[in-house]
Tab-separated table of C-alpha atoms in Angstrom:
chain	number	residue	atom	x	y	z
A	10	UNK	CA	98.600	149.319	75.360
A	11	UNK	CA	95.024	148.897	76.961
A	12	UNK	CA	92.764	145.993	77.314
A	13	UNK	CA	90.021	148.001	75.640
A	14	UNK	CA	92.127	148.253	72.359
A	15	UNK	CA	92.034	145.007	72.095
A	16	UNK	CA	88.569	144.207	72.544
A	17	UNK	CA	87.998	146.759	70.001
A	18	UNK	CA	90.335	144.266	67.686
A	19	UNK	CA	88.052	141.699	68.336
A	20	UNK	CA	84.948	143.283	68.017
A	21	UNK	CA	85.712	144.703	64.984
A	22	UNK	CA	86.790	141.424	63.282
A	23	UNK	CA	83.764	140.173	65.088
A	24	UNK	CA	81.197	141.940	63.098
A	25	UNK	CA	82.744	141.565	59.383
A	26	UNK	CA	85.512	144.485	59.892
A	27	UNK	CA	82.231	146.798	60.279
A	28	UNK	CA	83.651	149.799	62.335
A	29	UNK	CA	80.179	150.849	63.179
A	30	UNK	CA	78.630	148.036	63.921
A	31	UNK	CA	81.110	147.075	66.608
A	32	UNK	CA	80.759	150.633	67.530
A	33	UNK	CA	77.347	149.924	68.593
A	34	UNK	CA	78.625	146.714	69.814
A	35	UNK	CA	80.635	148.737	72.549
A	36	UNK	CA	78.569	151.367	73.298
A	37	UNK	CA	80.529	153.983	71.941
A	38	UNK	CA	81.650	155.889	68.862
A	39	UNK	CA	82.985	155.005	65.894
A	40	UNK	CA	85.712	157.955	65.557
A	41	UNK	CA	86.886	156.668	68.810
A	42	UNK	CA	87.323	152.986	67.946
A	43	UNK	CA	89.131	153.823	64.655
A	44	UNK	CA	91.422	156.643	66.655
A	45	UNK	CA	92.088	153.522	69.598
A	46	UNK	CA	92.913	150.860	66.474
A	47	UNK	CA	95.622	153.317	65.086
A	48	UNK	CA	97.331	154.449	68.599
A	49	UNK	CA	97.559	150.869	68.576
A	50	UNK	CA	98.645	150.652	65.274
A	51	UNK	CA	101.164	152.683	66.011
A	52	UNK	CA	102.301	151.551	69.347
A	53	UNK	CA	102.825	148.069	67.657
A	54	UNK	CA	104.453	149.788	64.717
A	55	UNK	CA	102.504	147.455	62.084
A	56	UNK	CA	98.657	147.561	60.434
A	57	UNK	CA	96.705	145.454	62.264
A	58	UNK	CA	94.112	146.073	59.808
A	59	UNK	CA	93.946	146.655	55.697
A	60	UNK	CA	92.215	149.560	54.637
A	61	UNK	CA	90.713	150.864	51.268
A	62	UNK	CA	89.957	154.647	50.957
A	63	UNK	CA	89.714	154.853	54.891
A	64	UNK	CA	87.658	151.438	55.295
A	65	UNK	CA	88.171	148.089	56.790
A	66	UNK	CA	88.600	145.313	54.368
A	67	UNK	CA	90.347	143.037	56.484
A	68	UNK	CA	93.057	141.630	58.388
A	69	UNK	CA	96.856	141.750	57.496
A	70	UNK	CA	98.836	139.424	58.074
A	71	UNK	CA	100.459	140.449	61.858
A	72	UNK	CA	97.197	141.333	62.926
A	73	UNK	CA	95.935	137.975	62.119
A	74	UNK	CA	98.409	137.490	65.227
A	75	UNK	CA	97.163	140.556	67.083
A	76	UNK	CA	93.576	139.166	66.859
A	77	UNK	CA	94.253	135.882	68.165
A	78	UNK	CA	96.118	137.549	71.419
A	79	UNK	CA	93.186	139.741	71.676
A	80	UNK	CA	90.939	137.034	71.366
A	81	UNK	CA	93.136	134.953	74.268
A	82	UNK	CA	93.637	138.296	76.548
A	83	UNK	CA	89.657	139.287	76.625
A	84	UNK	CA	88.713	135.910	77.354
A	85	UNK	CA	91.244	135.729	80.145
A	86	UNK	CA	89.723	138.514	81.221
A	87	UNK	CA	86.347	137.027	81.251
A	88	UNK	CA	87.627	133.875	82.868
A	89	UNK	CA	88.920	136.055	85.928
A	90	UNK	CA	86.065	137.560	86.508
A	91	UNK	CA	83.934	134.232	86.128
A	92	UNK	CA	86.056	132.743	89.283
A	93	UNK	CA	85.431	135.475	91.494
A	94	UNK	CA	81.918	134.723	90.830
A	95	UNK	CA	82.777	130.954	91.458
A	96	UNK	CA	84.871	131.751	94.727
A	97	UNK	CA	81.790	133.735	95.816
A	98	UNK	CA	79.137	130.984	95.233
A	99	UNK	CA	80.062	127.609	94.414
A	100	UNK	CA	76.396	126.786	93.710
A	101	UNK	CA	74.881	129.708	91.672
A	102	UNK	CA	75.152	132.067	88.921
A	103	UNK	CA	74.795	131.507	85.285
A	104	UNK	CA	75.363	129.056	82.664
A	105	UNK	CA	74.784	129.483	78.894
A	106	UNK	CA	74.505	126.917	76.573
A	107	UNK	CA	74.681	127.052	72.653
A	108	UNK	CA	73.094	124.059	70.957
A	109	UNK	CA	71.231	123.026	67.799
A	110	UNK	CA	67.742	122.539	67.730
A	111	UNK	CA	67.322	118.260	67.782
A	112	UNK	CA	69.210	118.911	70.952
A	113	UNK	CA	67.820	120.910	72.827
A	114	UNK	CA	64.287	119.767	71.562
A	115	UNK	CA	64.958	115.936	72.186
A	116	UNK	CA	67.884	115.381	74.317
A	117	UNK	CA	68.586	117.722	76.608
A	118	UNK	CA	65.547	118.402	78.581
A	119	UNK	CA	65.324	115.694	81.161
A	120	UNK	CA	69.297	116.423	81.658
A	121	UNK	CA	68.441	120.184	82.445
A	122	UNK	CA	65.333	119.069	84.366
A	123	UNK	CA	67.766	116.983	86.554
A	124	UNK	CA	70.396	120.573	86.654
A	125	UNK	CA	67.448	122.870	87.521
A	126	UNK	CA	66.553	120.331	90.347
A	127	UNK	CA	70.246	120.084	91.817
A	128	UNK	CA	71.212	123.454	91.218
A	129	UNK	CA	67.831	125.846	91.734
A	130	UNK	CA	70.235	129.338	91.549
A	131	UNK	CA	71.833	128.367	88.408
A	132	UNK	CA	70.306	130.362	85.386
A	133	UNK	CA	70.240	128.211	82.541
A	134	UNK	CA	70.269	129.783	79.163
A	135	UNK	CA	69.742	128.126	76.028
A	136	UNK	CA	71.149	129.578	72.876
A	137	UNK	CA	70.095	127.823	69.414
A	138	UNK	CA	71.743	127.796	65.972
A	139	UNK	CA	73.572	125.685	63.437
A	140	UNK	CA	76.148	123.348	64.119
A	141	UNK	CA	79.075	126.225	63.018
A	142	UNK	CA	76.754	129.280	65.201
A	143	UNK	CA	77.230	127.302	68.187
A	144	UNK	CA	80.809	126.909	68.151
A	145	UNK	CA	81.306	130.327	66.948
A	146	UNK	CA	79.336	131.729	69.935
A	147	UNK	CA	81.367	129.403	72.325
A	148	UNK	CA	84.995	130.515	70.094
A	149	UNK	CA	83.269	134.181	71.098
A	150	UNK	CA	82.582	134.088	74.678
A	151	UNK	CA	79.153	134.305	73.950
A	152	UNK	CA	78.634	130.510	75.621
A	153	UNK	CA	80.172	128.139	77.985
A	154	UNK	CA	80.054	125.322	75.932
A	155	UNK	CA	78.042	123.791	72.418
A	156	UNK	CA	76.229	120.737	72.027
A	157	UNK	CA	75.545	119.797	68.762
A	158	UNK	CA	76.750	117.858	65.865
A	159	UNK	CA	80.439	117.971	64.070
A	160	UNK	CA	80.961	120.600	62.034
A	161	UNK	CA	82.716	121.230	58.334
A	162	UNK	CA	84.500	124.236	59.756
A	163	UNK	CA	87.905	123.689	62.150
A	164	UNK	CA	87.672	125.506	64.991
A	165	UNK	CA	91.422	125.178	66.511
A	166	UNK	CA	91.002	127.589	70.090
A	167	UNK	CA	88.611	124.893	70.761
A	168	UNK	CA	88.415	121.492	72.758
A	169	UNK	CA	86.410	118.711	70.851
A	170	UNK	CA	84.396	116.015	73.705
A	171	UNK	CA	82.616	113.261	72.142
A	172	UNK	CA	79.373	112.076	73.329
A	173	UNK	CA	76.988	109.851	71.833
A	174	UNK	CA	76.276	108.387	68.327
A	175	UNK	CA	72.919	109.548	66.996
A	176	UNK	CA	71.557	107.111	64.518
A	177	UNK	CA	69.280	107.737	60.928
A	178	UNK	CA	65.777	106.904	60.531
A	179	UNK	CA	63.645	107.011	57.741
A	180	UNK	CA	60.209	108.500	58.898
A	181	UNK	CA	56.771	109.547	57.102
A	182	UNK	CA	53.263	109.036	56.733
A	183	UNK	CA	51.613	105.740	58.220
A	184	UNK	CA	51.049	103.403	55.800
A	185	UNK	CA	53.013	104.871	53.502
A	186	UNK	CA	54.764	101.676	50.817
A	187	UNK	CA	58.646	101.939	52.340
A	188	UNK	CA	57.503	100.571	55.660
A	189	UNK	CA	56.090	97.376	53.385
A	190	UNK	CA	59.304	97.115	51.739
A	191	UNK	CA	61.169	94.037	52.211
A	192	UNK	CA	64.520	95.713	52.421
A	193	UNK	CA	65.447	99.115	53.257
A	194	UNK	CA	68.079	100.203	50.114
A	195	UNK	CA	69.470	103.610	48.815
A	196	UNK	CA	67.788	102.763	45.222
A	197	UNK	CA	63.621	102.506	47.219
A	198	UNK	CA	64.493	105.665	48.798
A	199	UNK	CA	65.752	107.460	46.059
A	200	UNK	CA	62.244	106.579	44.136
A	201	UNK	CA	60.452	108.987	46.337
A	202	UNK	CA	61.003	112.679	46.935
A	203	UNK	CA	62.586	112.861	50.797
A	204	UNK	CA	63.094	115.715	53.285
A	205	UNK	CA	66.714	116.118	54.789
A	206	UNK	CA	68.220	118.711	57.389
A	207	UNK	CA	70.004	121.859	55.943
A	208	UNK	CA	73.183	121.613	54.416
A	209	UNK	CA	75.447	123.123	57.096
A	210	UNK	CA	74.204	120.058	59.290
A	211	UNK	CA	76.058	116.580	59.547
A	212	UNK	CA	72.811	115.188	59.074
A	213	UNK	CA	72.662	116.270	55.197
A	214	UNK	CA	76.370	115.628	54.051
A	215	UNK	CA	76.615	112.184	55.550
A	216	UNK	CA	73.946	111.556	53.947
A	217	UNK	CA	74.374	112.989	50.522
A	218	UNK	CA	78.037	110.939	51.057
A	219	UNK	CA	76.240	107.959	51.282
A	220	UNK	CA	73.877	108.000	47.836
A	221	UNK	CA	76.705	109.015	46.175
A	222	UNK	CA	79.062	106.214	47.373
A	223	UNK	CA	75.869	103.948	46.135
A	224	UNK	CA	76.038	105.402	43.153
A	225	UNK	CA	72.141	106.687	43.707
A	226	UNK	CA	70.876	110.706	42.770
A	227	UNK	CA	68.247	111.381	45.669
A	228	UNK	CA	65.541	113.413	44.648
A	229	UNK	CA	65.246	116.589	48.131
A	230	UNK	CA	62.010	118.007	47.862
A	231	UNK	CA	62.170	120.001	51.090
A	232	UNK	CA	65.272	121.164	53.485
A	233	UNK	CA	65.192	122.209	57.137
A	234	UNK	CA	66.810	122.852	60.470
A	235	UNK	CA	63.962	121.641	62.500
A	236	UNK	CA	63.348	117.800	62.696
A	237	UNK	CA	59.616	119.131	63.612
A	238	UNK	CA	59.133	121.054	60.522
A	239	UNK	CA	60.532	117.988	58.461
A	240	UNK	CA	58.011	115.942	59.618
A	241	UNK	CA	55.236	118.662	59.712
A	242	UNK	CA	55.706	117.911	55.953
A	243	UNK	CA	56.184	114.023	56.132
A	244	UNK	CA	53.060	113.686	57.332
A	245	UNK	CA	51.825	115.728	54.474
A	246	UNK	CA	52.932	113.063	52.175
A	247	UNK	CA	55.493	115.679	50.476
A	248	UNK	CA	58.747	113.214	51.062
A	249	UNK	CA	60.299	111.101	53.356
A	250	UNK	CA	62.377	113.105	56.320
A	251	UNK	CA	65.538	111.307	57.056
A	252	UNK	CA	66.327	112.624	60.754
A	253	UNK	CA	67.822	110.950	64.255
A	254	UNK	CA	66.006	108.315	65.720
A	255	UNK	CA	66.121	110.852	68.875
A	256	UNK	CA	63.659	112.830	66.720
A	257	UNK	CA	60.788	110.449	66.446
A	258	UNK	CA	58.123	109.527	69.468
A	259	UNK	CA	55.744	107.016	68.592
A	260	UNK	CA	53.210	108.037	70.900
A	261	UNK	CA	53.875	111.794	69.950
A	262	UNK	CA	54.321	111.496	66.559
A	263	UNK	CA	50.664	110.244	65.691
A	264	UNK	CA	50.173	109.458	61.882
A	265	UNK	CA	54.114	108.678	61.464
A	266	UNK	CA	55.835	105.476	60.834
A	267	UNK	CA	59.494	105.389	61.099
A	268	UNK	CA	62.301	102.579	60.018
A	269	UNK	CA	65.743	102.502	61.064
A	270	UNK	CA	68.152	103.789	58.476
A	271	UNK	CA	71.643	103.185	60.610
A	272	UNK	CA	73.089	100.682	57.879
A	273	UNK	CA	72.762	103.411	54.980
A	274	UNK	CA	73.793	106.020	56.655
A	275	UNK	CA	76.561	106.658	59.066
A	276	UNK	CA	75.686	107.898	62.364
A	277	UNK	CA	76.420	111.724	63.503
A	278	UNK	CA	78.469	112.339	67.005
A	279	UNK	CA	77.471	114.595	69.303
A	280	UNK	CA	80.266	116.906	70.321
A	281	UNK	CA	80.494	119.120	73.305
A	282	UNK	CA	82.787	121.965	72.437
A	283	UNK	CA	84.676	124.482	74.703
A	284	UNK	CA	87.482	126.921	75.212
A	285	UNK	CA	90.000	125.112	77.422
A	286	UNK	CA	91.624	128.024	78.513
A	287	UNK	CA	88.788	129.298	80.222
A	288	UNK	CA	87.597	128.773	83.910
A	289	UNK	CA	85.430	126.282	83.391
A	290	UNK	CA	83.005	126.224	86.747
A	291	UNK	CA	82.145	122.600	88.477
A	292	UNK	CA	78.876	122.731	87.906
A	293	UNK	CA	79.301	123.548	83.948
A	294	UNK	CA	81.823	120.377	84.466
A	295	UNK	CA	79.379	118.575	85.855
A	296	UNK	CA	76.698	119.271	83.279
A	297	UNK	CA	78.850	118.256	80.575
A	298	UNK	CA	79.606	114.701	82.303
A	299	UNK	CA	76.122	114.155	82.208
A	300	UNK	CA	75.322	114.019	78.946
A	301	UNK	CA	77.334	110.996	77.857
A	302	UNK	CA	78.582	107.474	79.533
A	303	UNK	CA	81.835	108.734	77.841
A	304	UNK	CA	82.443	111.773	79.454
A	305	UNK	CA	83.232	111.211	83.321
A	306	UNK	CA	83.965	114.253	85.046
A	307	UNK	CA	87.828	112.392	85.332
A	308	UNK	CA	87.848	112.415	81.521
A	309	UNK	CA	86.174	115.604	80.878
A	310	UNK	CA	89.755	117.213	83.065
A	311	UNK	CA	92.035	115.173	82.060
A	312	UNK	CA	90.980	116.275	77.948
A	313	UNK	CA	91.082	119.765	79.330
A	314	UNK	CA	94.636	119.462	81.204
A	315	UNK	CA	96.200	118.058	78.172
A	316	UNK	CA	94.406	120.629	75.921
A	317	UNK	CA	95.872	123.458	77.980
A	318	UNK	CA	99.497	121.711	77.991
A	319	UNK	CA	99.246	121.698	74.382
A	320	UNK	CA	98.354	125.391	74.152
């Protein structure tokens, strides 16, 4: 059995069972791939793979198994090879993070400002997608670590830190009549067309949750990833955006009012997510205990010593 069978398990799985694509993905050729899976195959003595006239459809049921060794063994691999690095130079190399847009946009910035400052040979790479991208890149290898909102989706190989709440506003154009409102309620907001993230984001479903609970159909006349494209169109007049109050600058944000929406709607958690097996380095430690009061560099260990006694 070889390492490089098994990254050609994960690969493959990796890119939708798609034996050419994770080919390409390898930098090699697809005959030798599929001829590597079946030595394997029949080193193993079971199909790690199901097949339909000679293609990929999928996993059976021992190679769900097989994957998530593979998975385990390559990024064991990977973690070796990241703490020779470390034992080299404590105080440089590279650290990439996956993380939504709001974040990296509104709250991480000064925190990597402060990094940059303390740790100048650090490369710092910034990798942005959807709450479930994120955590899939990190589940990969692709990323140390997410930041972003919770997700729909379990991911089980991964550790789960919570960081701060992130509260709901209601923003849009100045002057516009739900700023004169006495009250903010779900029935005045559902009365106008409104502008909410995309619905793989925490930031829809929590809210969608709550007009339902209040028994209240919202009218969405515009969805988005981007809290700067939402209000791109608030400030058109073409609905209300309902985003974090992180998202809204008063003195950037020229032409928009915003109210606080925290007792409608419940507030979204940011959560740091990582593989606890890994070699995490101290300065990728120390990154993550900076971005909430919560998670002291004590805590951040301790969650990842009793993740890996779990495991």
């Amino acid at each position: 059995m070889k390492l490089q069978q098994l990254r050609y398990v994960a690969e493959i799985a990796k890119q939708g069972n798609h034996l050419s694509a994770a080919a390409e993905a390898l930098n090699t050729s697809q005959p030798g791939v599929s001829r590597q899976i079946q030595v394997l195959e029949g080193e193993l003595g079971v199909d790690i793979f199901r097949r339909t006239r000679n293609r990929i459809i999928g996993l059976t049921e021992p190679g769900e198994h097989v994957l998530a060794i593979a998975k385990r063994v390559t990024a064991d691999v990977a973690t070796l090879r990241s703490l020779k690095m470390d034992l080299e130079a404590l105080d440089q190399g590279q650290m990439v993070i996956a993380t939504t847009h709001t974040q990296a946009r509104y709250v991480l910035p000064n925190i990597v400002a402060s990094f940059i400052k303390r740790y100048p040979k650090v490369e710092l790479i910034l990798k942005q997608g959807d709450p479930e991208t994120i955590c899939a890149m990190v589940e990969d290898g692709e990323a140390d670590f997410s930041v972003g909102p919770e997700t729909q989706r379990n991911f089980p190989e991964l550790l789960r830190l919570q960081g701060n709440e992130i509260h709901r506003i209601v923003v849009g154009p100045s002057g516009h009549s739900i700023f004169s409102e006495p009250e903010l309620t779900y029935e005045n907001l559902a009365a106008h067309p409104l502008i909410a993230y995309d619905t793989r984001y925490s930031g829809r479903w929590k809210v969608m949750e709550a007009f339902q609970r209040a028994g209240c159909t919202p009218r969405f006349a515009l969805s988005a990833i981007d809290a700067d494209v939402s209000k791109t169109y608030a400030l058109l007049d073409l609905g209300l955006a309902i985003l974090t109050n992180v998202a809204y600058n008063p003195a950037q944000d020229i032409g928009l009012e915003a109210r606080d929406a925290s007792h409608l709607f419940p507030p979204s958690t940011t959560t740091i997510t990582l593989r606890p097996t890994s070699y995490i380095r101290p300065y990728v430690l120390e990154f993550i205990s900076s971005l909430s009061e919560n998670l002291s560099l004590r805590a951040v260990r301790s969650a990842l010593k009793s993740a890996i006694a779990r495991d």
